[in-house]
GROMACS .gro file of C-alpha atoms in nm:
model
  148
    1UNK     CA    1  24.105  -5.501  -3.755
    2UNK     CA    2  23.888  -5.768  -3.651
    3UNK     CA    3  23.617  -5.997  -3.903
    4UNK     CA    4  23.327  -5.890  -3.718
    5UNK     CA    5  23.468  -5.501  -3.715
    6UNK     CA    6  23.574  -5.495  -4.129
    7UNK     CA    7  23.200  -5.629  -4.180
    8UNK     CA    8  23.276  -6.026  -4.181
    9UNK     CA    9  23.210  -6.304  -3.905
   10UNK     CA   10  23.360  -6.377  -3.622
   11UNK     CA   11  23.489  -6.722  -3.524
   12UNK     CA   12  23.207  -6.745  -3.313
   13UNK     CA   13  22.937  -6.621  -3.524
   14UNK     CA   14  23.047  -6.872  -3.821
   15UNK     CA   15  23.060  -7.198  -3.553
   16UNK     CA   16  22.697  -7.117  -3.435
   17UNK     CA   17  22.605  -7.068  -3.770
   18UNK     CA   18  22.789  -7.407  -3.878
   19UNK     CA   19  22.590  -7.556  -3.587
   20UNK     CA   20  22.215  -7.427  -3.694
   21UNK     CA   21  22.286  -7.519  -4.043
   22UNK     CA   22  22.372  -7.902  -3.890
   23UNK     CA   23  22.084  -7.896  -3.682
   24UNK     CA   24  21.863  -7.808  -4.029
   25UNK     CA   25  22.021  -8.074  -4.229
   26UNK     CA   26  21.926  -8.335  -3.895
   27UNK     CA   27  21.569  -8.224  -3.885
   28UNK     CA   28  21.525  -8.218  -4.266
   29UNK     CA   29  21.692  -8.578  -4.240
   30UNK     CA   30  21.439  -8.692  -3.943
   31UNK     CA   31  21.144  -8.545  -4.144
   32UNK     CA   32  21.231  -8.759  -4.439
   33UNK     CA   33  21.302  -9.061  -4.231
   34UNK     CA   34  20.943  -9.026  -4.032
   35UNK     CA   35  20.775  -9.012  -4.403
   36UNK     CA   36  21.009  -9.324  -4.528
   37UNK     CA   37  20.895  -9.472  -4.276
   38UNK     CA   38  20.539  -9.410  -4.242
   39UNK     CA   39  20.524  -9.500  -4.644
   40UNK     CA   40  20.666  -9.836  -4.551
   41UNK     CA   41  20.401  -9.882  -4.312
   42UNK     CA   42  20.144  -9.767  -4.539
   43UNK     CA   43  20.282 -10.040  -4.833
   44UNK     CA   44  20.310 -10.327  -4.595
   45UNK     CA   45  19.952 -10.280  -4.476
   46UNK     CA   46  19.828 -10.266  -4.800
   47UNK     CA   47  20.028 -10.569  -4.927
   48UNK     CA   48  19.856 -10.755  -4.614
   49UNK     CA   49  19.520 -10.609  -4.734
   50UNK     CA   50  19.539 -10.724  -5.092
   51UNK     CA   51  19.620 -11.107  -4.955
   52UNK     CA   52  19.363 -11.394  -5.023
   53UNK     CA   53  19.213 -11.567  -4.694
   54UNK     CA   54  19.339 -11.699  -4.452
   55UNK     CA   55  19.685 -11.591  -4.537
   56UNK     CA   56  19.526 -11.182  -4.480
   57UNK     CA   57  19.439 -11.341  -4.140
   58UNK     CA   58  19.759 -11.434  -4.050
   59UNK     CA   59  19.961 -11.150  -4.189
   60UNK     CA   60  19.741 -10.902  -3.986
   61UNK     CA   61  19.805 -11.151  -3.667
   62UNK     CA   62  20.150 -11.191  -3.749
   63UNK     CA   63  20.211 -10.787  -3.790
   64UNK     CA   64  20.037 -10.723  -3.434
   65UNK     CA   65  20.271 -10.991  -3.269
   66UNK     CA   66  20.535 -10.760  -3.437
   67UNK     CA   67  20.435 -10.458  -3.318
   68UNK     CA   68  20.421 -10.577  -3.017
   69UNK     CA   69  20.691 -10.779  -2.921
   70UNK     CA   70  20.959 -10.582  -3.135
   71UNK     CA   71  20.856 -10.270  -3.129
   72UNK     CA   72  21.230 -10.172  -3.252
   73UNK     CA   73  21.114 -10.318  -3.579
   74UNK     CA   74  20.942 -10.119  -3.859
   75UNK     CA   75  20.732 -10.257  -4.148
   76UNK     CA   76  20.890 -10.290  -4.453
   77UNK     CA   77  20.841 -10.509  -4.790
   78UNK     CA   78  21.089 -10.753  -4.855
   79UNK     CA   79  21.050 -10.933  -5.202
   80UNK     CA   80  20.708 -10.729  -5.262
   81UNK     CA   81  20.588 -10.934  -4.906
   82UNK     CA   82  20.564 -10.784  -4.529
   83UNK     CA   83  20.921 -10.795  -4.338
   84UNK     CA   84  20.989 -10.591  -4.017
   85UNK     CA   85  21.333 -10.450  -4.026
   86UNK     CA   86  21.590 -10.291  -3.778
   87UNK     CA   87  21.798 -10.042  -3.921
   88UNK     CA   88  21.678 -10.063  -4.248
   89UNK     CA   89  21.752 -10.457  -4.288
   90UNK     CA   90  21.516 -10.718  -4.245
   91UNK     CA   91  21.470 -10.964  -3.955
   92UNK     CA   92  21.165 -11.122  -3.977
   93UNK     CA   93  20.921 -11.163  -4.290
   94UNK     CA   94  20.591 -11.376  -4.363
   95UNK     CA   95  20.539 -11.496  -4.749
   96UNK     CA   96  20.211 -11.566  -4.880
   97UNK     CA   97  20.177 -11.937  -4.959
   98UNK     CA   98  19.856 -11.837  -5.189
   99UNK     CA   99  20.042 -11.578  -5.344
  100UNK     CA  100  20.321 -11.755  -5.384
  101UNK     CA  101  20.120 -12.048  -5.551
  102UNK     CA  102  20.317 -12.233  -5.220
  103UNK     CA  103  20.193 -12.549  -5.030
  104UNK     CA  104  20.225 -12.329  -4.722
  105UNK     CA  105  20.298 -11.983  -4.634
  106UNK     CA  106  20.653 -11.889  -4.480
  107UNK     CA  107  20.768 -11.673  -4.183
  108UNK     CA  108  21.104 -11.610  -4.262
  109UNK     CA  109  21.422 -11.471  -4.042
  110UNK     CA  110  21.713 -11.284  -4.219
  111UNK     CA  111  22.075 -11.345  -4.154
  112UNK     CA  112  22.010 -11.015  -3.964
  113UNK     CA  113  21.822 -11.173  -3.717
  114UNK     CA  114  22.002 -11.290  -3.370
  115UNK     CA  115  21.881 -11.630  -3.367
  116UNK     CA  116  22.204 -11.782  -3.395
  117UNK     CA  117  22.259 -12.081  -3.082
  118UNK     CA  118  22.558 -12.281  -2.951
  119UNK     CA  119  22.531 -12.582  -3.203
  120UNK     CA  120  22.577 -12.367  -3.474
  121UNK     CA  121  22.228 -12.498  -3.641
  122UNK     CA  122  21.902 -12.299  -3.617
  123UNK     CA  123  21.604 -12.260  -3.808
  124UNK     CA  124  21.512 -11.962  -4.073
  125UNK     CA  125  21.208 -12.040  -4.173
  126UNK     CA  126  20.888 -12.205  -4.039
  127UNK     CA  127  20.549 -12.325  -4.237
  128UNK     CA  128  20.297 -12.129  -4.144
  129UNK     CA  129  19.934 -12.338  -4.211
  130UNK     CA  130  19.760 -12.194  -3.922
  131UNK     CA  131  19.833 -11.917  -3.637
  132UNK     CA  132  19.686 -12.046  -3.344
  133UNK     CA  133  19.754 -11.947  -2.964
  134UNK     CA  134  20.050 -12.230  -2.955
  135UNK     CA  135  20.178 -12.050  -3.231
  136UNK     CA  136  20.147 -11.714  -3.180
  137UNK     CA  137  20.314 -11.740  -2.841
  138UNK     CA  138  20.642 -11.990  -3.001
  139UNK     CA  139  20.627 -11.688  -3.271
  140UNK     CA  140  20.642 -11.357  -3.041
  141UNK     CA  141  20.958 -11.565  -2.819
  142UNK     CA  142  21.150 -11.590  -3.189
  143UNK     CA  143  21.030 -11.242  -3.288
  144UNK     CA  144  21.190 -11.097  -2.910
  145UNK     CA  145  21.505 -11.353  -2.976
  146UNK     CA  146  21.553 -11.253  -3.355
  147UNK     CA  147  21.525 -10.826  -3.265
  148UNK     CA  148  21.763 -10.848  -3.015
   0.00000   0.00000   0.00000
């Protein structure tokens, strides 16, 4: 007598079974990634909202030159400031010289970041006074370099 004929499941029956309950799990985990993720956004944003002038300026600037250079990268805080991560770890991040009680505010790479050159020396971090044009277009190459 077979499973399916004494009442149980066949071979079958249990795989496609095994194989919805997978697919369940993988859209439960996707629906809790998509709202990690959008509460990331959500904090970042704020965290650029609560940030004295001009430093507010330059975050906001700084995030749209993320968005749209890396586009791979999401928003997430690093050290309570805005960082824009791939895979969960951070690559690039901007700390508030005002909030930091700093000379200058920072845009900071992570060791995650692919910046890395022949000579075996490369920048992490840049003072950030100002983000003019000149700047914003040095800052998207790094941001394409660093997210690859």
């Amino acid at each position: 007598m077979s499973a399916a004929q004494d009442g149980g499941f066949s071979a079958e029956e249990r795989a496609a079974m095994k194989s919805r309950a997978a697919e369940l799990k993988a859209e439960a985990r996707s629906g809790k990634a998509a709202e990690k993720a959008a509460a990331e956004k959500a904090a970042v944003e704020a965290k650029i909202a609560e940030m004295p002038e001009p430093d507010r300026v330059m975050a906001e600037r700084l995030h749209a030159l993320v968005v749209e250079a890396a586009p791979a990268l999401q928003p997430k805080l690093y050290y309570g400031q805005p960082g824009w991560a791939k895979g969960g770890k951070v690559v690039v991040f901007f700390r508030s010289g005002l909030m930091d009680k700093a000379r200058y505010s920072t845009l900071g790479f992570s060791e995650n970041a692919t910046l890395d050159d022949e000579t075996g020396l490369w920048p992490t971090s840049y003072a950030l006074e100002r983000l003019d044009d000149a700047a914003a277009t040095r800052i998207r190459d790094l941001i394409v370099t660093a997210a690859s």
